[in-house]
Short mmCIF file of C-alpha atoms in Angstrom, two decimals:
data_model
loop_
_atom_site.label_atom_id
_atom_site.label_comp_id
_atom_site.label_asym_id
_atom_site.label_seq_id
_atom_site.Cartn_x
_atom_site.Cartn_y
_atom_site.Cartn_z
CA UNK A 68 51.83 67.63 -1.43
CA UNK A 69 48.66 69.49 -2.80
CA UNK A 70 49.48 66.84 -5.87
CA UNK A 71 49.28 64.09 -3.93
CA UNK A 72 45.86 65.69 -1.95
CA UNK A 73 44.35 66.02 -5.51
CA UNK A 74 45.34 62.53 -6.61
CA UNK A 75 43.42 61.24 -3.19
CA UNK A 76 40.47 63.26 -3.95
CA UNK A 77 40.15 62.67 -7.52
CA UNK A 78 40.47 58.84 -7.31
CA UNK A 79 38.74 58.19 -3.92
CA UNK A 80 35.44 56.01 -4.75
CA UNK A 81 32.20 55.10 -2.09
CA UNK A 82 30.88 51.67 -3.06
CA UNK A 83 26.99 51.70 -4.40
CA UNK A 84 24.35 49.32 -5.15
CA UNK A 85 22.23 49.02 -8.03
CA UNK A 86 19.46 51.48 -6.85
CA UNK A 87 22.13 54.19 -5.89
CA UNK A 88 22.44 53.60 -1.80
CA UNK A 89 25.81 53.03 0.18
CA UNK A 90 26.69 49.44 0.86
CA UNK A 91 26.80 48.52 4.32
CA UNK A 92 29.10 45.45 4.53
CA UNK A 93 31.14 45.17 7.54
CA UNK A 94 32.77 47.82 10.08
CA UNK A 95 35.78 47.57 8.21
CA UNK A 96 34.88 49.65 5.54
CA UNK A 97 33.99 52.73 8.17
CA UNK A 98 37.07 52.58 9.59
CA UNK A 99 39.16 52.80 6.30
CA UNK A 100 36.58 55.63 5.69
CA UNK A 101 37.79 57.83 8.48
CA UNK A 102 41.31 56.54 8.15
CA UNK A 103 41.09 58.20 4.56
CA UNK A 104 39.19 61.46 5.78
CA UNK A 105 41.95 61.83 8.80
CA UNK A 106 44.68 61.91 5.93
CA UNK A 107 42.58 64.31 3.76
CA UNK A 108 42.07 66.74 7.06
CA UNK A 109 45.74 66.67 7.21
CA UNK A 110 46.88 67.22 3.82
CA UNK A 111 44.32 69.75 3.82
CA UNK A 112 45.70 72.05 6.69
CA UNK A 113 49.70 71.76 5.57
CA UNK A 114 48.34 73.16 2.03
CA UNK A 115 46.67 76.07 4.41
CA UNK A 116 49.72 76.75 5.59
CA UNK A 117 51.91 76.67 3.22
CA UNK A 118 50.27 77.63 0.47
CA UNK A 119 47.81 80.73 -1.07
CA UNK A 120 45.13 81.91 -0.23
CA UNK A 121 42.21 78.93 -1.10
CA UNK A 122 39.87 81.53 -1.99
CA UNK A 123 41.88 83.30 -4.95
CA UNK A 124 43.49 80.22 -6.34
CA UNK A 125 41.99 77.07 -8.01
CA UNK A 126 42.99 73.17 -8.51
CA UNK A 127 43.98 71.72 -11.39
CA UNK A 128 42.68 67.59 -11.27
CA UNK A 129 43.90 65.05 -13.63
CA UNK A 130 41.50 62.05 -12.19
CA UNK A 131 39.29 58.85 -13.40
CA UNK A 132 36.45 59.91 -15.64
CA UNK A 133 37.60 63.82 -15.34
CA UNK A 134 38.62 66.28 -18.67
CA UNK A 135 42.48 67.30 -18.24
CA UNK A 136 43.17 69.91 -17.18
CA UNK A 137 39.97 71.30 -15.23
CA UNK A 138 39.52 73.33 -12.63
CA UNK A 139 37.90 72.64 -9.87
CA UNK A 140 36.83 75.59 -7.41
CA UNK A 141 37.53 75.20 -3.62
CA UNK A 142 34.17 76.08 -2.73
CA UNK A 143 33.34 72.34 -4.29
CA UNK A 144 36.09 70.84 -2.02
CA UNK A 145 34.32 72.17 0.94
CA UNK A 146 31.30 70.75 -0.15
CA UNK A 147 32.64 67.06 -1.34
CA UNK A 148 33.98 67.42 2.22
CA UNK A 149 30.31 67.23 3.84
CA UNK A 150 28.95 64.96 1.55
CA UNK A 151 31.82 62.19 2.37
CA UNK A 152 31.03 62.81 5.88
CA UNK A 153 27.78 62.40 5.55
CA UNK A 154 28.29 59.44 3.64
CA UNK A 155 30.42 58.01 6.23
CA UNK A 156 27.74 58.50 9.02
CA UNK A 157 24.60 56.80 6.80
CA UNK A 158 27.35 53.54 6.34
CA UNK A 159 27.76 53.30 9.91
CA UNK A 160 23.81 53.79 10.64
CA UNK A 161 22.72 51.16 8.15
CA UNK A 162 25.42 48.72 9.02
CA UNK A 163 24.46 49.32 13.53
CA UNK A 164 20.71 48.71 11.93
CA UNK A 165 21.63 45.63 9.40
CA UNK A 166 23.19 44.04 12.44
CA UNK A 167 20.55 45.05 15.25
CA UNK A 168 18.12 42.73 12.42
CA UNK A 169 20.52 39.80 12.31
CA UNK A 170 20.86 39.91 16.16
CA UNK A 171 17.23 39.32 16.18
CA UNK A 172 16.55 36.89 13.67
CA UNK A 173 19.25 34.55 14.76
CA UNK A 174 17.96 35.09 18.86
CA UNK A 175 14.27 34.72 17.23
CA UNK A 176 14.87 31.01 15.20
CA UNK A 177 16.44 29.34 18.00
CA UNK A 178 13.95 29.77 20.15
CA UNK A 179 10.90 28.85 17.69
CA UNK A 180 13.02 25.78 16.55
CA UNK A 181 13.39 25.13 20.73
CA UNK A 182 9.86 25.65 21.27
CA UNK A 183 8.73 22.61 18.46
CA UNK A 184 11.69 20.74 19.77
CA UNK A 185 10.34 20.85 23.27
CA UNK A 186 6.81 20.05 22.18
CA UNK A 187 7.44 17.20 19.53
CA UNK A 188 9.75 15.47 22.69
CA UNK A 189 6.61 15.69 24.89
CA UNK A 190 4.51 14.06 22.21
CA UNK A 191 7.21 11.53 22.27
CA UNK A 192 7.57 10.94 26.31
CA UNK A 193 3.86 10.83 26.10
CA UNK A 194 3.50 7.82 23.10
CA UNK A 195 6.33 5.97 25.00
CA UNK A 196 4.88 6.34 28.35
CA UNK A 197 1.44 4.54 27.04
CA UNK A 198 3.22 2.19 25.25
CA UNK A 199 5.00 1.38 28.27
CA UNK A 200 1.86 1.24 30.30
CA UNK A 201 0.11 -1.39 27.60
CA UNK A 202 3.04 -3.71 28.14
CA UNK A 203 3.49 -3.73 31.27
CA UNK A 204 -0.21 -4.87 31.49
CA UNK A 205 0.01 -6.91 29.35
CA UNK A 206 3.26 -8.63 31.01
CA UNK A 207 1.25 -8.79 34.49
CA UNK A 208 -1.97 -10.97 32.81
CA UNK A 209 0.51 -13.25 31.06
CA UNK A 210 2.13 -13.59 34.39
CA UNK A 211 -1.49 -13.64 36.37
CA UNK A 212 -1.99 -16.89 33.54
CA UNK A 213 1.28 -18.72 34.05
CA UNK A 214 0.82 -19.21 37.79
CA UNK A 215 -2.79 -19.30 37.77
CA UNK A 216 -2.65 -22.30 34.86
CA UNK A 217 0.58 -23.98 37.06
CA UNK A 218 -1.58 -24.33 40.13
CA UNK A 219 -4.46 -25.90 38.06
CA UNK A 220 -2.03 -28.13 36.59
CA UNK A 221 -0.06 -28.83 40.03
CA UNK A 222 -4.27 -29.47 41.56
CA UNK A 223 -4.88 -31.83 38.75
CA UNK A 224 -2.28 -34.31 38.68
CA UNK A 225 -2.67 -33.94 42.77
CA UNK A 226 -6.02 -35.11 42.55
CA UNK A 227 -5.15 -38.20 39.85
CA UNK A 228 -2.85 -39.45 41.58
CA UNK A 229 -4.64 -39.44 44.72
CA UNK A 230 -2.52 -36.91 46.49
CA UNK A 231 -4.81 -34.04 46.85
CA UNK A 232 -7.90 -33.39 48.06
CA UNK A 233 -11.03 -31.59 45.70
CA UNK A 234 -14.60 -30.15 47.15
CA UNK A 235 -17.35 -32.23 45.96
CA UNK A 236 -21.09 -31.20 46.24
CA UNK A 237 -22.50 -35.11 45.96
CA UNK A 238 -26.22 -33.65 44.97
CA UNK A 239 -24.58 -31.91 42.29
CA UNK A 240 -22.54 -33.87 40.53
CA UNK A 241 -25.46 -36.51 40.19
CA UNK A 242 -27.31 -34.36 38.87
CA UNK A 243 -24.83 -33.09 36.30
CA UNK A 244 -23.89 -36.45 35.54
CA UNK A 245 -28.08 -37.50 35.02
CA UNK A 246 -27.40 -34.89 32.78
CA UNK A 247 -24.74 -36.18 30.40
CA UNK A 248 -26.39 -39.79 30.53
CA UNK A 249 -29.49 -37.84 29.07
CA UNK A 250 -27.75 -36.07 26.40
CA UNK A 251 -26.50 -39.49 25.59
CA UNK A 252 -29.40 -41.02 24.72
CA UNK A 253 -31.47 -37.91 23.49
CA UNK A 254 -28.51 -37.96 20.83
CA UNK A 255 -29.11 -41.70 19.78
CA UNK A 256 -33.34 -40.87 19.59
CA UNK A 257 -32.41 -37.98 17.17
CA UNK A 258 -30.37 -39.91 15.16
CA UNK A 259 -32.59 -42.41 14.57
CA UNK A 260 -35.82 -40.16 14.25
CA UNK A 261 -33.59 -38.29 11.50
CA UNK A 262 -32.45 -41.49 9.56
CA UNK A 263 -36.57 -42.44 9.88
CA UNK A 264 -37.04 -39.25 8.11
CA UNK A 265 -34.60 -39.39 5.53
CA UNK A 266 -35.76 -43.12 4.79
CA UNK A 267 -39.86 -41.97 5.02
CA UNK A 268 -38.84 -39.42 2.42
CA UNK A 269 -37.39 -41.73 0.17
CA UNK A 270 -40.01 -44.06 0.20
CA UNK A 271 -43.06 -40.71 -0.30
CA UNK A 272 -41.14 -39.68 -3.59
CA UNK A 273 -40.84 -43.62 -4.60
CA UNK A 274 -44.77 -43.89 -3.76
CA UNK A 275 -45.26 -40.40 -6.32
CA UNK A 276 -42.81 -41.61 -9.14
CA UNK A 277 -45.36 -45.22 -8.81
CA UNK A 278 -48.58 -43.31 -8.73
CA UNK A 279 -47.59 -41.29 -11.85
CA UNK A 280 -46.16 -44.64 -13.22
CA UNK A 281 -49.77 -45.72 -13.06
CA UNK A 282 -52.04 -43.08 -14.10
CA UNK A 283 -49.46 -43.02 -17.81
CA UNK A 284 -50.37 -46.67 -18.40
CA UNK A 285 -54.00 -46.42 -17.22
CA UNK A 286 -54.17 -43.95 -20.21
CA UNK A 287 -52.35 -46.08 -22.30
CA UNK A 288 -53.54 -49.16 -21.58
CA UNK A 289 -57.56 -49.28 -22.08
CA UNK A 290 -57.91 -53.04 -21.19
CA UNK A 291 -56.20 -52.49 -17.58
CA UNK A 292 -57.87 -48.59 -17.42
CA UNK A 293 -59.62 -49.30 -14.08
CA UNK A 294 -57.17 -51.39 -12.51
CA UNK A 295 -54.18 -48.93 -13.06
CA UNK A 296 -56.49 -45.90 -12.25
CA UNK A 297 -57.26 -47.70 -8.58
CA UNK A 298 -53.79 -48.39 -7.99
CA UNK A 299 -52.51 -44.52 -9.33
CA UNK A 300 -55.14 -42.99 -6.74
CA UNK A 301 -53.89 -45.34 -4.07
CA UNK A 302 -50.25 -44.32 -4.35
CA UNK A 303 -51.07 -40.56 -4.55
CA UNK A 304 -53.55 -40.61 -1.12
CA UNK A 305 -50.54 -42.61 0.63
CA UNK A 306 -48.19 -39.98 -0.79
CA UNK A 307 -50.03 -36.56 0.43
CA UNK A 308 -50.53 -38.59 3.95
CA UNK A 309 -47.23 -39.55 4.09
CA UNK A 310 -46.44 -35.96 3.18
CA UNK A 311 -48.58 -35.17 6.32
CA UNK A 312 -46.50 -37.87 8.85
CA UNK A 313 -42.90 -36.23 7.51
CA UNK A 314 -44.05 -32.77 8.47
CA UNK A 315 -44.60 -34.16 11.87
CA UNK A 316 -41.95 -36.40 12.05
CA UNK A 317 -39.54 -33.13 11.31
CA UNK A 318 -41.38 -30.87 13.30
CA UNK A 319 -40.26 -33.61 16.15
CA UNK A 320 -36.86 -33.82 14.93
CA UNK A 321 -36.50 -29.81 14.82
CA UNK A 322 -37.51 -29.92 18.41
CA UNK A 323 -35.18 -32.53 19.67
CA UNK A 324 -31.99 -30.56 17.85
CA UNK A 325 -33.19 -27.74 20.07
CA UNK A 326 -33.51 -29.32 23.08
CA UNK A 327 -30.22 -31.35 22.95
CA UNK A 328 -27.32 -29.01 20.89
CA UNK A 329 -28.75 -25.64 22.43
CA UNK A 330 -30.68 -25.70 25.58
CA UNK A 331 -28.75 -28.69 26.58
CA UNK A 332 -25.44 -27.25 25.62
CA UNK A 333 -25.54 -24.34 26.94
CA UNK A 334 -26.53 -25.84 30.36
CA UNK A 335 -23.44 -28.12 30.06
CA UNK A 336 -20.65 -25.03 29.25
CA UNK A 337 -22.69 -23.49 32.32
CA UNK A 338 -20.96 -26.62 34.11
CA UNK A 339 -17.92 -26.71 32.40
CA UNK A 340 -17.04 -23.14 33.77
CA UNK A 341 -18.31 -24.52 37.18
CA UNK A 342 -16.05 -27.56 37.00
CA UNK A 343 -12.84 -25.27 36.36
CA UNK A 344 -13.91 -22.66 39.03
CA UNK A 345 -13.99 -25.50 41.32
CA UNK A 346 -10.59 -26.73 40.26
CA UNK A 347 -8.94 -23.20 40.77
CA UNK A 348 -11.16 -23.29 44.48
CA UNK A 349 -9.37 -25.91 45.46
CA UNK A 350 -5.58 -25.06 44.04
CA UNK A 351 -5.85 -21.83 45.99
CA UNK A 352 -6.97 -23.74 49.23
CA UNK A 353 -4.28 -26.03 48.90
CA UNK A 354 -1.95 -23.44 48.26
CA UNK A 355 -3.25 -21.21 50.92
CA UNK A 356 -2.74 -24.56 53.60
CA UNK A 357 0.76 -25.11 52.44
CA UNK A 358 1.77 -21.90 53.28
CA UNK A 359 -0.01 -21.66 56.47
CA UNK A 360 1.53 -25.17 57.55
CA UNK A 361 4.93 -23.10 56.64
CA UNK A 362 7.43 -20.77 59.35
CA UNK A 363 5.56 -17.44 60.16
CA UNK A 364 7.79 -14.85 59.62
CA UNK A 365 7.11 -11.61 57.68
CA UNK A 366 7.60 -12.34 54.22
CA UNK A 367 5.48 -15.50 54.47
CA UNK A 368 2.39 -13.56 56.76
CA UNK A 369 2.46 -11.18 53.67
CA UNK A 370 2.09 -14.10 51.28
CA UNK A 371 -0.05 -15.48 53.35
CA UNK A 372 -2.37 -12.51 53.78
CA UNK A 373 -2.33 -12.59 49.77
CA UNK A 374 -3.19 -16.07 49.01
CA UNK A 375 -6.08 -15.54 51.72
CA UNK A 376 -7.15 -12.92 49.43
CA UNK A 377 -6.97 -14.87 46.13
CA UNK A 378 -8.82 -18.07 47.95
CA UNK A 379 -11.78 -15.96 48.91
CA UNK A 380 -12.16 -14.41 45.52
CA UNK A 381 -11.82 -17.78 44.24
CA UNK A 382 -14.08 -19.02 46.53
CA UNK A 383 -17.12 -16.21 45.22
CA UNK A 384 -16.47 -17.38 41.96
CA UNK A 385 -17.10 -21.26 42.70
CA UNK A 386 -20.25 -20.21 45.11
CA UNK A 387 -21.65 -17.91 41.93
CA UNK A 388 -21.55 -20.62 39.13
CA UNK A 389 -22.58 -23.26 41.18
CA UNK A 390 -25.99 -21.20 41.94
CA UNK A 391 -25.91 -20.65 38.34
CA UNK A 392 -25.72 -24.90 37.48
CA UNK A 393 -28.42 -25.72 40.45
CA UNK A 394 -31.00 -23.12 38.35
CA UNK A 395 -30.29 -23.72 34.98
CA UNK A 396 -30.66 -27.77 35.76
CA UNK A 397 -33.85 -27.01 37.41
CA UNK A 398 -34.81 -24.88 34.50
CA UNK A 399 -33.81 -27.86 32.14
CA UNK A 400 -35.79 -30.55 33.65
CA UNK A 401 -39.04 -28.61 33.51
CA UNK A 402 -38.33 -27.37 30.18
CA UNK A 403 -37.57 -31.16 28.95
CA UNK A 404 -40.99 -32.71 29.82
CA UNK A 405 -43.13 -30.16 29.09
CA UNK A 406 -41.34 -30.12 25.57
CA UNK A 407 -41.11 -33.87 25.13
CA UNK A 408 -44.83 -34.27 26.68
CA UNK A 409 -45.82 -32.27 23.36
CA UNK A 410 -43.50 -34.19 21.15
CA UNK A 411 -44.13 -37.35 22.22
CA UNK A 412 -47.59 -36.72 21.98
CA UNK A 413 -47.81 -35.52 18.51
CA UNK A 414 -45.49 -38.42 17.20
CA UNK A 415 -47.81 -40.90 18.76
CA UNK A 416 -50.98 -39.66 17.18
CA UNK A 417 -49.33 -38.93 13.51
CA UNK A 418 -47.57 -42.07 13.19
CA UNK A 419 -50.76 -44.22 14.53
CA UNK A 420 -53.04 -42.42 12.19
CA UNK A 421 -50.72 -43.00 8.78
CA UNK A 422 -50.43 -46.27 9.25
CA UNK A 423 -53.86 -46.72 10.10
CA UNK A 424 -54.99 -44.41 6.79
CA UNK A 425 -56.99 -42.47 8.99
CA UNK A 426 -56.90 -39.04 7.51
CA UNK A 427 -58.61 -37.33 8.89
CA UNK A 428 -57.03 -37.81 12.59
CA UNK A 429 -53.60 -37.12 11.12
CA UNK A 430 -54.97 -33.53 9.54
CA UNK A 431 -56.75 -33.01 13.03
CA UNK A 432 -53.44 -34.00 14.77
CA UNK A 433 -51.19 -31.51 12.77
CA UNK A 434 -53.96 -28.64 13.55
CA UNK A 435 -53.71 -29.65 16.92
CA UNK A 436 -49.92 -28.55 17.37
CA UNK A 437 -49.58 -26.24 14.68
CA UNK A 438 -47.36 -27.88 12.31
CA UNK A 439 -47.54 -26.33 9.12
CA UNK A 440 -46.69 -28.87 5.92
CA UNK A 441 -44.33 -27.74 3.17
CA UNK A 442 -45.93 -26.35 -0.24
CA UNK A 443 -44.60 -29.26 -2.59
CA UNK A 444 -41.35 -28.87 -4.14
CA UNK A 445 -40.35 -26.27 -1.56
CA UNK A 446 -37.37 -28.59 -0.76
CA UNK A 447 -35.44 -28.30 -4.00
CA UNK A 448 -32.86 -25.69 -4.43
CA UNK A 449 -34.05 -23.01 -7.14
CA UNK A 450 -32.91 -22.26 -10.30
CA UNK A 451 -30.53 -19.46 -8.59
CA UNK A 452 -29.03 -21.75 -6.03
CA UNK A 453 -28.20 -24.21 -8.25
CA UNK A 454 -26.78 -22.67 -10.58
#
């Protein structure tokens, strides 16, 4: 038996590490640990009892690593004793402390993981919710459209085919329609004053090329001197006056443009708006007197009370824009004669005075309205247009 106690304690081995401390694995290796030291305890007290005194006798061991035949003293026995216990109590401290760490790193990463989880699926709820928002707003003005453009339609044909009824201010639409016969034929003038100008202008560089046709052969022609010399003067006076009349004939063609394809214009989109408000007035009206010629029960009071709604909001809309039409016409009419009073005027004197080669009334009549004549050549692209 002490044999076998000797073999034990000569071959037992406590697992290190690299830097010389205890491993702390798992709770299995404490309990083989006092499994082993309960054996050693008892081994220990049958030698006691059986054997000599401990303190008078020694141990022969015969173990791993050891010389044979040594002696070991019991004194070391008691000690190896303590320091295996000791041992045994730092395993079981470390491993209580390795696991107390794990327990809070594994409770400590679900909840941070939770916590970026939770806020990333706000962020989410949040982009989905607007999202959801924009088209359903979207859904309700395409909707809004649809009926809105099926009534207009529905009031239309009514009113073609002599079924419905529409709202006509009689003062209005003359003048509106005074209007449009204007444009008309304030088009056809400016078309004509602009193909007067584009012929003029052909005819003033024809009279320039002729002039300096002259003056060449009244240098090289000495018999016929005078006669080309009158006729190279002539040309050049009628080309510098006719420079004169296109300056006012374009300073009357600038003002026309305006007066027709802006201030015009804009008056007639003015009346374009009021022409559809009108036709949206009256598709609500209708709409509003079908349904009150209808049964009055509650679902049709409600629609009802809603149409009544949409027909007066129509109805501030076709109030507003007529307003606007009755000023701006006003406002057009006085603006047209005092422009064309001017215009007229000028294109009067300047044509009267070319062709009656009075120059010094067509100078005096481009002072008069400020029209300031093109340096010449101003009209041809330069060199870094063309090319």
């Amino acid at each position: 038996m002490a044999d076998s106690f000797m073999g034990k304690a000569a071959t037992m081995e406590i697992p290190i590490n690299s830097n010389g401390e205890t491993l702390a694995e798992d709770d299995s290796l404490e309990q083989a640990t006092k499994i082993q030291w309960t054996l050693d305890e008892k081994d220990l007290q049958q030698v006691m009892v059986s054997g000599p005194n401990l303190n008078e006798t020694s141990i022969v061991s015969g173990g791993y690593g050891g010389p044979a035949g040594g002696v070991i003293p019991t004194s070391s026995i008691k000690e190896l004793r303590m320091k295996s216990r000791g041992q045994a109590v730092g395993l079981a401290s470390s491993h209580s402390a390795a696991s107390r760490i794990s327990n809070q790193n594994q409770t400590s990463q679900p909840f941070t993981g939770s916590g970026m989880h939770h806020s990333n699926s706000n962020q989410n709820m949040s982009a989905e919710e607007t999202n959801r928002g924009v088209a359903v707003e979207k859904l309700d003005s395409v909707k809004k459209w649809g009926i809105n453009t099926y009534k207009c339609t529905k009031q239309m044909f009514s009113e073609r085919f002599g079924r419905g009824s529409r709202t006509v201010d009689l003062e209005l639409e003359a003048q509106i329609e005074v209007l449009r016969d204007t444009k008309r034929k304030y088009e056809s003038v400016l078309r004509l004053t602009s193909a007067m100008t584009s012929h003029f202008y052909n005819m003033v560089q024809t009279q320039q090329a002729l002039g300096d046709a002259f003056a060449d052969l009244s240098q090289k022609s000495p018999e016929l001197r005078d006669e080309f010399g009158y006729n190279a003067e002539t040309q050049k006076l009628l080309c510098k006056n006719g420079e004169a009349l296109l300056g006012a004939i374009n300073f009357f063609v600038s003002s026309i443009n305006t007066l027709v394809n802006k201030t015009m214009e804009d008056t007639l989109m003015t009346i374009k708006l009021y022409e559809a408000a009108r036709l949206e007035f009256d598709a609500y009206r209708a709409d509003l007197e079908e349904l009150s010629l209808g049964p009055r029960d509650t679902a049709t009071m409600v629609r009802i009370e809603v149409a009544q709604q949409q027909y007066q909001v129509q109805r501030d809309k076709y109030e507003r824009l007529r307003s606007d039409v009755t000023i701006k016409l006003k406002f057009l009419e006085e603006n047209k004669v005092k422009v064309m009073h001017k215009q007229l005027l000028l294109f009067h004197n300047a044509i009267s005075a070319y062709f009656a080669g009075n120059q010094q009334q067509l100078e005096q009549t481009l002072r008069q309205f400020n029209v300031k004549l093109k340096p010449p050549g101003s009209d041809k692209p330069s060199w870094l247009e063309e090319s």
